[in-house]
Amino acid sequence: MKTRPPTKPAYRHFHIVYSLKLMQKMLVLCIVPLIEPLAALDLAGLLNALRQELLLLAVLAAAAGVFWAGAGWRLGKGELELRTGVLARRFRRLNLRQVAVVELARPPLLRLAGCTRMTIYLSKSGSMPKVCLYLPRQAAAGLAEILLPTRTGQSFYKPTGAERLGFVMLSANLVTTAALLWLSARQTVELLGENLAGSLNSLTRENLARLEQLAELFLPAGVAWLFTLAFVLSGISLLVSLLKTARFHVSRSGGVIFYRGGLFSHTERRVRAAAVTVCDVRTTPAARLLRRYPVYLAAGSFDGGDIPVLVYKKGQEALLEALMPEFSLPGPARRGLYANGRSLPAFLGLPGTLLGACLVLVAVSAWQLPAFTPLLGLLLLPALALALVALEAFFTEDATQSAGRVLLVQYSRGFTRHRLCVFTPDLALSIQQTPFSELQGRCNLRLLLPFYKKIRVRSLEFYRAASLRLDV
């Protein structure tokens, strides 16, 4: 008696938002015909164009509905099958063991529709490093629990008190912004008088000398407004971070690291601990101020995202070991790392040139145009910060291996110092030398990480770079 092959479950549909995503690129075709009658203020032409657009929208909606009806997903034996297309069908299969990260995002608009955007990152960065699905809320939660289960996880990190000090700065920043707005407006009125419009109209009709006086009057107020703009932007950034990390907590259930947070926009990430490739500790200017350092985890094709998995301060290294037992911070700078031919221009070339140019501009301005000196002084501050970070990199930038053959890398980029623990051999390594660096026995080490991020360690000893092994 012949046995029938086991029947596979039927395909399940994506959320209807999937069809809207198919239409969003086509909606440009509906906007272009409306530009001309709107620019000409032609009401009859606008109504005629709207009628045509409604017909085009109906056709696009029908086409998107057909694509939605033909698409779907189902779970097979150890794999996730995806089906898209209508006439030309496309089938994709994802091995469940290759899933490195599952991200569930629910922005406010998707929450109103009962939809969740699920992004699946694979451990191998091949032709399909990630897949984005739009699923109903319950279906997305159930699928995530099958891919990376976290039923018994207990929270071991929840930022409270001092860990949220950065968010406390938001209130003080908003107060400072309001005070600066008031001072800037008051200073502008005092400089130009109560009748601002009349003053401006009269000044623009004067000769070159009057225009010079206008610049001298406006510049102090402009500097104040620049400070105000900087405070407003930083306040908005802190507010967004506060909303994104509200009710944030981290847990580890067996081999899965789970963290979630968000007030209006919910974000949940599940990371397979065995698939973690890089642990990145970033020292930003804010981290230096608060003496607390964010930690980002990269796994497979996932680059760490925009939310750190935790924030720690000096003395809390045990928290990092609880997160990743193999984790170890790069040690202090080795004695003699910067001696024996390490090139200072390789680090301070561009930042030093920028700082020197700013200093020359400030000096010339103080001599010839004193009114422009405060504005140019604002440009001097970031140039000085870049030079200081580059000088720190001259003493600390390094690449070595721990006793457990974990690759430890320290490098600086912009205003941020990165300390990496690389747990995977799935990376590309190249060594570059010039005739001058070859005479000194130095080289530049370049690494291409699995999620296509390039990093560079400058002026490293050649014999140490050549001895690095990738059999982690």
Coordinates of C-alpha atoms in Angstrom, one line a residue:
M1 CA 0.0 0.0 0.0
K2 CA 1.4 3.3 -1.1
T3 CA 1.8 6.0 1.5
R4 CA 0.9 9.5 0.6
P5 CA 3.5 12.2 1.2
P6 CA 2.7 14.5 4.1
T7 CA 0.6 17.5 3.1
K8 CA 2.1 20.9 3.8
P9 CA 0.0 23.6 5.5
A10 CA -1.6 26.1 3.3
Y11 CA 0.0 29.5 2.6
R12 CA -1.1 32.3 5.0
H13 CA -1.6 35.8 3.7
F14 CA 0.4 38.8 4.6
H15 CA -1.3 41.8 6.2
I16 CA -3.2 44.1 3.8
V17 CA -0.5 46.7 4.5
Y18 CA 1.7 44.5 2.2
S19 CA -0.4 45.6 -0.8
L20 CA -0.1 49.3 0.3
K21 CA 3.6 48.9 0.3
L22 CA 3.4 47.6 -3.3
M23 CA 1.4 50.7 -4.3
Q24 CA 3.6 53.4 -2.6
K25 CA 6.1 53.4 -5.4
M26 CA 3.3 53.7 -8.0
L27 CA 1.6 56.6 -6.2
V28 CA 4.2 59.0 -7.8
L29 CA 2.4 58.5 -11.1
C30 CA -0.7 59.9 -9.4
I31 CA 1.0 63.0 -8.1
V32 CA 2.8 64.2 -11.3
P33 CA -0.3 65.1 -13.3
L34 CA -1.6 67.3 -10.5
I35 CA 1.5 69.5 -10.4
E36 CA 0.7 71.5 -13.6
P37 CA -3.0 72.5 -12.7
L38 CA -2.0 73.3 -9.2
A39 CA 0.8 75.6 -10.4
A40 CA -1.5 77.3 -12.9
L41 CA -4.4 77.5 -10.3
D42 CA -6.6 75.8 -12.9
L43 CA -9.6 74.5 -10.9
A44 CA -11.3 72.8 -13.9
G45 CA -8.0 71.1 -15.0
L46 CA -7.4 70.1 -11.4
L47 CA -10.9 68.4 -11.1
N48 CA -10.3 66.6 -14.4
A49 CA -6.9 65.4 -13.3
L50 CA -8.4 64.2 -10.0
R51 CA -11.0 62.1 -11.8
Q52 CA -8.2 60.5 -13.8
E53 CA -6.2 59.9 -10.7
L54 CA -9.2 58.2 -9.0
L55 CA -9.5 55.8 -11.9
L56 CA -5.7 55.2 -11.9
L57 CA -5.9 54.6 -8.1
A58 CA -8.6 52.0 -8.6
V59 CA -6.6 50.2 -11.1
L60 CA -3.5 50.2 -8.9
A61 CA -5.6 49.1 -5.9
A62 CA -6.9 46.2 -7.9
A63 CA -3.5 45.2 -9.1
A64 CA -2.1 45.4 -5.5
G65 CA -5.0 43.2 -4.3
V66 CA -4.2 40.6 -6.9
F67 CA -0.5 40.6 -5.8
W68 CA -1.6 40.4 -2.2
A69 CA -3.9 37.4 -2.9
G70 CA -1.1 35.5 -4.6
A71 CA 1.5 36.2 -1.9
G72 CA 1.9 34.3 1.4
W73 CA 4.0 32.4 3.8
R74 CA 4.0 29.1 5.6
L75 CA 6.2 27.1 7.9
G76 CA 7.6 23.8 6.6
K77 CA 9.9 21.3 8.2
G78 CA 12.7 23.4 9.5
E79 CA 12.2 26.2 7.0
L80 CA 10.1 29.3 6.3
E81 CA 8.6 29.4 2.8
L82 CA 7.7 32.7 1.1
R83 CA 5.6 33.1 -2.1
T84 CA 5.3 36.3 -4.1
G85 CA 4.2 37.2 -7.6
V86 CA 1.2 36.4 -9.8
L87 CA 2.2 35.4 -13.3
A88 CA 5.8 34.8 -12.5
R89 CA 5.9 33.1 -9.1
R90 CA 8.8 33.4 -6.8
F91 CA 9.4 31.0 -4.0
R92 CA 12.0 31.5 -1.3
R93 CA 13.0 29.2 1.5
L94 CA 14.7 30.3 4.7
N95 CA 16.4 27.7 6.9
L96 CA 15.3 28.4 10.5
R97 CA 18.7 27.5 11.8
Q98 CA 20.2 30.4 9.7
V99 CA 18.0 33.0 11.5
A100 CA 20.2 35.3 13.5
V101 CA 17.9 38.2 14.4
V102 CA 14.2 38.7 14.4
E103 CA 13.0 42.4 14.7
L104 CA 9.4 43.3 15.3
A105 CA 8.5 47.0 14.8
R106 CA 5.1 48.5 15.3
P107 CA 5.1 52.3 14.5
P108 CA 1.9 54.1 15.4
L109 CA 0.3 53.8 11.9
L110 CA 0.9 50.1 11.8
R111 CA -0.4 49.7 15.3
L112 CA -3.7 51.3 14.3
A113 CA -3.9 48.8 11.4
G114 CA -3.1 45.9 13.7
C115 CA 0.1 45.2 11.7
T116 CA 3.6 44.4 12.6
R117 CA 6.7 44.8 10.4
M118 CA 8.9 41.7 10.9
T119 CA 12.5 41.8 9.6
I120 CA 14.4 38.5 9.6
Y121 CA 18.2 38.8 9.5
L122 CA 20.1 35.7 8.4
S123 CA 23.5 34.5 9.8
K124 CA 25.0 34.4 6.3
S125 CA 25.2 37.7 4.3
G126 CA 24.6 36.2 0.9
S127 CA 22.3 37.2 -1.9
M128 CA 19.4 37.5 0.6
P129 CA 20.7 38.9 3.9
K130 CA 17.3 39.8 5.3
V131 CA 13.6 39.5 4.6
C132 CA 10.9 42.0 5.5
L133 CA 7.3 40.8 6.2
Y134 CA 4.1 42.6 7.1
L135 CA 2.0 40.3 9.3
P136 CA -1.0 40.6 11.6
R137 CA 0.1 41.2 15.2
Q138 CA -0.7 37.8 16.6
A139 CA 0.8 36.0 13.6
A140 CA 4.0 38.0 13.9
A141 CA 4.3 37.3 17.6
G142 CA 3.7 33.5 17.0
L143 CA 6.2 33.3 14.2
A144 CA 8.8 35.1 16.2
E145 CA 8.3 32.7 19.1
I146 CA 8.8 29.8 16.7
L147 CA 11.9 31.2 15.1
L148 CA 13.6 32.4 18.3
P149 CA 11.7 31.3 21.4
T150 CA 12.0 33.3 24.7
R151 CA 9.4 31.9 26.9
T152 CA 11.4 31.6 30.1
G153 CA 13.6 34.6 29.8
Q154 CA 14.2 36.7 33.0
S155 CA 15.1 40.4 32.8
F156 CA 18.7 41.1 33.8
Y157 CA 19.0 44.7 32.7
K158 CA 16.4 47.5 33.0
P159 CA 17.7 51.1 32.9
T160 CA 16.5 53.0 36.0
G161 CA 17.8 55.8 38.1
A162 CA 21.4 56.7 37.0
E163 CA 21.1 54.7 33.8
R164 CA 18.5 57.2 32.6
L165 CA 20.5 60.3 33.5
G166 CA 20.8 61.1 29.9
F167 CA 17.1 61.5 29.6
V168 CA 17.0 63.7 32.7
M169 CA 19.2 66.1 30.7
L170 CA 16.2 66.5 28.3
S171 CA 14.2 68.6 30.8
A172 CA 17.1 70.9 31.5
N173 CA 17.8 71.2 27.8
L174 CA 14.3 72.3 27.0
V175 CA 14.4 74.9 29.7
T176 CA 17.7 76.2 28.3
T177 CA 16.2 76.2 24.8
A178 CA 13.3 78.3 26.0
A179 CA 15.6 80.8 27.7
L180 CA 17.8 81.1 24.6
L181 CA 14.8 81.6 22.4
W182 CA 13.7 84.5 24.6
L183 CA 17.2 86.0 24.8
S184 CA 17.7 85.7 21.0
A185 CA 14.4 87.4 20.2
R186 CA 15.0 90.2 22.8
Q187 CA 18.5 90.8 21.4
T188 CA 17.2 91.0 17.8
V189 CA 14.6 93.5 18.8
E190 CA 17.1 95.6 20.7
L191 CA 19.5 95.7 17.8
L192 CA 17.0 96.5 15.0
G193 CA 14.3 98.3 16.9
E194 CA 10.6 97.5 17.3
N195 CA 9.7 98.1 13.7
L196 CA 11.8 95.2 12.2
A197 CA 10.2 95.3 8.8
G198 CA 10.7 99.0 8.4
S199 CA 14.3 98.8 9.5
L200 CA 15.1 96.0 7.1
N201 CA 13.5 97.9 4.2
S202 CA 15.4 101.1 4.9
L203 CA 18.7 99.3 5.3
T204 CA 18.5 97.4 2.0
R205 CA 18.2 100.6 0.1
E206 CA 21.4 102.0 1.5
N207 CA 24.9 101.6 0.0
L208 CA 27.6 99.1 0.8
A209 CA 28.5 100.7 4.1
R210 CA 25.0 100.3 5.4
L211 CA 25.0 96.7 4.3
E212 CA 28.2 96.2 6.4
Q213 CA 26.4 97.7 9.4
L214 CA 23.5 95.4 8.8
A215 CA 25.8 92.4 9.0
E216 CA 27.4 93.7 12.1
L217 CA 24.0 94.1 13.7
F218 CA 22.7 90.8 12.7
L219 CA 25.7 88.6 13.5
P220 CA 25.4 88.6 17.3
A221 CA 21.7 87.7 17.1
G222 CA 22.6 85.1 14.4
V223 CA 25.1 83.4 16.7
A224 CA 22.5 83.3 19.5
W225 CA 20.0 81.7 17.1
L226 CA 22.6 79.1 16.0
F227 CA 23.1 78.1 19.7
T228 CA 19.3 77.9 20.0
L229 CA 19.0 75.7 16.9
A230 CA 21.7 73.4 18.3
F231 CA 19.9 73.1 21.6
V232 CA 16.5 72.5 19.9
L233 CA 17.9 69.7 17.7
S234 CA 19.6 68.0 20.6
G235 CA 16.4 68.3 22.6
I236 CA 14.4 66.7 19.8
S237 CA 17.0 63.9 19.5
L238 CA 16.9 63.2 23.3
L239 CA 13.1 63.3 23.2
V240 CA 13.0 60.7 20.4
S241 CA 15.5 58.5 22.2
L242 CA 13.4 58.8 25.4
L243 CA 10.3 57.7 23.6
K244 CA 12.1 54.8 21.8
T245 CA 13.6 53.4 25.0
A246 CA 10.7 53.8 27.3
R247 CA 10.0 50.6 29.3
F248 CA 13.2 49.2 27.9
H249 CA 14.4 45.9 29.3
V250 CA 16.8 43.1 28.3
S251 CA 16.6 39.4 29.1
R252 CA 18.4 36.2 28.0
S253 CA 16.5 33.0 27.5
G254 CA 18.9 30.2 26.9
G255 CA 20.6 31.1 23.6
V256 CA 18.4 34.0 22.7
I257 CA 19.0 37.7 23.8
F258 CA 15.7 39.5 23.9
Y259 CA 15.2 43.3 24.3
R260 CA 12.3 45.6 23.7
G261 CA 11.1 49.1 24.4
G262 CA 9.2 52.1 23.0
L263 CA 6.2 54.2 24.0
F264 CA 4.4 55.0 20.8
S265 CA 6.6 53.0 18.4
H266 CA 7.2 49.5 19.8
T267 CA 10.4 47.7 18.8
E268 CA 11.4 44.2 19.8
R269 CA 14.5 42.3 18.9
R270 CA 15.5 38.7 19.4
V271 CA 19.2 37.9 18.8
R272 CA 20.5 34.3 18.6
A273 CA 23.6 34.5 20.9
A274 CA 25.4 31.9 18.9
A275 CA 25.1 34.1 15.8
V276 CA 26.5 37.3 17.4
T277 CA 29.4 38.4 15.3
V278 CA 30.5 41.7 16.8
C279 CA 30.0 43.5 20.1
D280 CA 30.6 47.2 19.7
V281 CA 31.2 49.5 22.7
R282 CA 31.0 53.1 21.5
T283 CA 32.5 56.1 23.3
T284 CA 30.6 59.1 22.0
P285 CA 30.9 62.7 23.3
A286 CA 27.7 62.1 25.4
A287 CA 29.2 58.9 26.7
R288 CA 32.3 60.7 27.8
L289 CA 30.2 63.3 29.6
L290 CA 28.0 60.8 31.4
R291 CA 30.7 58.1 31.8
R292 CA 28.4 55.5 30.5
Y293 CA 28.9 53.6 27.3
P294 CA 26.4 52.0 25.0
V295 CA 26.9 48.5 23.7
Y296 CA 25.6 47.3 20.3
L297 CA 25.3 43.7 19.2
A298 CA 25.7 42.7 15.5
A299 CA 24.6 39.3 14.4
G300 CA 24.8 37.9 10.8
S301 CA 23.6 40.6 8.5
F302 CA 22.2 42.7 11.4
D303 CA 24.5 45.7 12.1
G304 CA 23.4 46.5 15.6
G305 CA 20.5 48.9 14.8
D306 CA 19.8 52.2 16.4
I307 CA 19.1 51.1 20.0
P308 CA 21.9 49.7 22.2
V309 CA 21.3 46.5 24.0
L310 CA 22.6 48.0 27.2
V311 CA 24.5 50.9 28.7
Y312 CA 27.1 50.3 31.4
K313 CA 29.6 52.3 33.4
K314 CA 33.1 51.5 34.5
G315 CA 33.0 48.7 37.1
Q316 CA 30.0 47.0 35.5
E317 CA 32.0 44.7 33.2
A318 CA 30.2 41.7 34.8
L319 CA 27.0 42.9 33.1
L320 CA 28.7 42.5 29.8
E321 CA 29.9 39.0 30.7
A322 CA 26.4 38.1 31.6
L323 CA 25.3 39.2 28.2
M324 CA 28.1 37.5 26.3
P325 CA 30.3 35.2 28.3
E326 CA 33.1 35.4 25.7
F327 CA 33.1 39.2 25.8
S328 CA 36.3 41.0 26.9
L329 CA 37.1 44.7 26.5
P330 CA 40.2 45.7 24.7
G331 CA 42.8 46.5 27.3
P332 CA 44.6 49.8 27.8
A333 CA 47.0 51.1 25.2
R334 CA 50.2 49.0 25.0
R335 CA 53.4 50.7 26.0
G336 CA 55.3 51.7 22.9
L337 CA 52.2 51.3 20.7
Y338 CA 52.7 54.8 19.4
A339 CA 56.5 54.7 19.4
N340 CA 58.9 53.1 16.9
G341 CA 57.5 54.8 13.8
R342 CA 53.8 55.2 14.4
S343 CA 52.8 58.0 12.0
L344 CA 51.2 61.0 13.7
P345 CA 50.1 62.6 10.3
A346 CA 48.1 59.5 9.6
F347 CA 45.9 60.4 12.5
L348 CA 46.1 64.2 12.7
G349 CA 46.5 64.9 9.0
L350 CA 42.9 65.8 8.1
P351 CA 41.7 66.9 11.6
G352 CA 44.8 69.0 12.2
T353 CA 44.4 70.7 8.8
L354 CA 40.8 71.5 9.5
L355 CA 41.7 72.8 13.0
G356 CA 44.6 74.9 11.5
A357 CA 42.3 76.4 8.9
C358 CA 39.7 77.3 11.5
L359 CA 42.4 78.9 13.7
V360 CA 43.7 81.0 10.7
L361 CA 40.1 82.1 9.9
V362 CA 39.5 83.1 13.5
A363 CA 42.8 85.1 13.7
V364 CA 42.1 86.9 10.4
S365 CA 38.5 87.6 11.5
A366 CA 39.7 89.0 14.9
W367 CA 42.1 91.3 13.0
Q368 CA 39.9 92.5 10.1
L369 CA 36.3 91.5 10.8
P370 CA 35.7 91.2 14.6
A371 CA 32.0 90.8 14.1
F372 CA 32.5 87.5 12.4
T373 CA 34.7 86.1 15.1
P374 CA 32.0 84.5 17.3
L375 CA 30.5 82.7 14.3
L376 CA 33.8 81.3 13.2
G377 CA 34.5 80.4 16.8
L378 CA 31.5 78.0 16.6
L379 CA 33.3 76.2 13.7
L380 CA 36.4 75.9 15.8
L381 CA 34.8 73.8 18.5
P382 CA 33.9 70.7 16.4
A383 CA 37.3 70.9 14.7
L384 CA 39.1 70.9 18.0
A385 CA 37.0 67.9 19.2
L386 CA 37.9 66.0 16.0
A387 CA 41.6 66.7 16.6
L388 CA 41.4 65.5 20.2
V389 CA 39.7 62.3 19.2
A390 CA 42.3 61.7 16.5
L391 CA 45.1 62.4 19.1
E392 CA 43.5 59.8 21.4
A393 CA 43.4 57.3 18.5
F394 CA 47.1 57.8 18.0
F395 CA 47.7 56.3 21.5
T396 CA 44.9 53.7 21.5
E397 CA 44.1 52.4 18.0
D398 CA 45.1 48.8 17.9
A399 CA 44.1 45.2 16.9
T400 CA 45.0 42.1 18.9
Q401 CA 43.6 38.8 20.0
S402 CA 42.6 37.6 23.4
A403 CA 43.5 34.2 25.0
G404 CA 40.2 32.9 23.6
R405 CA 41.2 34.0 20.1
V406 CA 38.5 36.7 20.1
L407 CA 39.7 39.6 17.9
L408 CA 39.8 42.9 19.8
V409 CA 39.9 46.1 17.8
Q410 CA 40.0 49.7 18.8
Y411 CA 39.6 52.5 16.2
S412 CA 38.1 55.9 16.0
R413 CA 35.7 57.3 13.4
G414 CA 34.6 61.0 13.6
F415 CA 33.8 61.9 17.1
T416 CA 33.3 58.3 18.3
R417 CA 35.8 55.7 19.6
H418 CA 34.8 52.1 18.9
R419 CA 36.0 49.1 20.9
L420 CA 35.0 45.9 19.1
C421 CA 35.0 42.2 20.1
V422 CA 34.8 40.2 16.9
F423 CA 33.5 36.6 17.5
T424 CA 33.4 35.3 13.9
P425 CA 35.9 34.3 11.3
D426 CA 33.4 35.3 8.6
L427 CA 35.2 38.5 7.6
A428 CA 37.7 39.8 5.1
L429 CA 41.1 41.1 6.2
S430 CA 43.6 43.1 4.1
I431 CA 46.9 44.8 4.9
Q432 CA 48.1 47.9 3.1
Q433 CA 51.6 49.4 3.1
T434 CA 53.3 52.3 1.5
P435 CA 57.0 52.5 0.9
F436 CA 57.4 54.8 3.9
S437 CA 55.3 52.6 6.2
E438 CA 57.2 49.5 5.0
L439 CA 60.5 51.1 6.1
Q440 CA 59.0 51.6 9.6
G441 CA 57.5 48.1 9.7
R442 CA 54.0 49.6 9.8
C443 CA 50.8 49.0 7.9
N444 CA 47.1 49.8 7.7
L445 CA 44.7 46.9 8.6
R446 CA 41.3 46.9 7.0
L447 CA 38.5 44.6 8.0
L448 CA 35.2 44.0 6.2
L449 CA 32.7 42.7 8.7
P450 CA 29.8 40.3 7.8
F451 CA 27.2 43.1 7.6
Y452 CA 29.4 45.0 5.0
K453 CA 30.9 47.5 7.4
K454 CA 34.5 48.5 6.7
I455 CA 36.8 49.5 9.6
R456 CA 40.4 50.6 9.4
V457 CA 43.2 50.4 12.0
R458 CA 46.0 52.8 11.1
S459 CA 49.8 52.5 11.6
L460 CA 49.8 49.0 13.1
E461 CA 53.0 46.9 13.4
F462 CA 53.2 44.7 10.3
Y463 CA 54.3 41.5 12.1
R464 CA 51.3 41.8 14.5
A465 CA 48.8 42.4 11.7
A466 CA 50.2 39.5 9.7
S467 CA 50.0 37.2 12.7
L468 CA 46.2 37.7 13.3
R469 CA 44.3 34.5 12.8
L470 CA 40.7 34.2 11.8
D471 CA 40.1 30.7 13.2
V472 CA 37.9 32.1 16.1

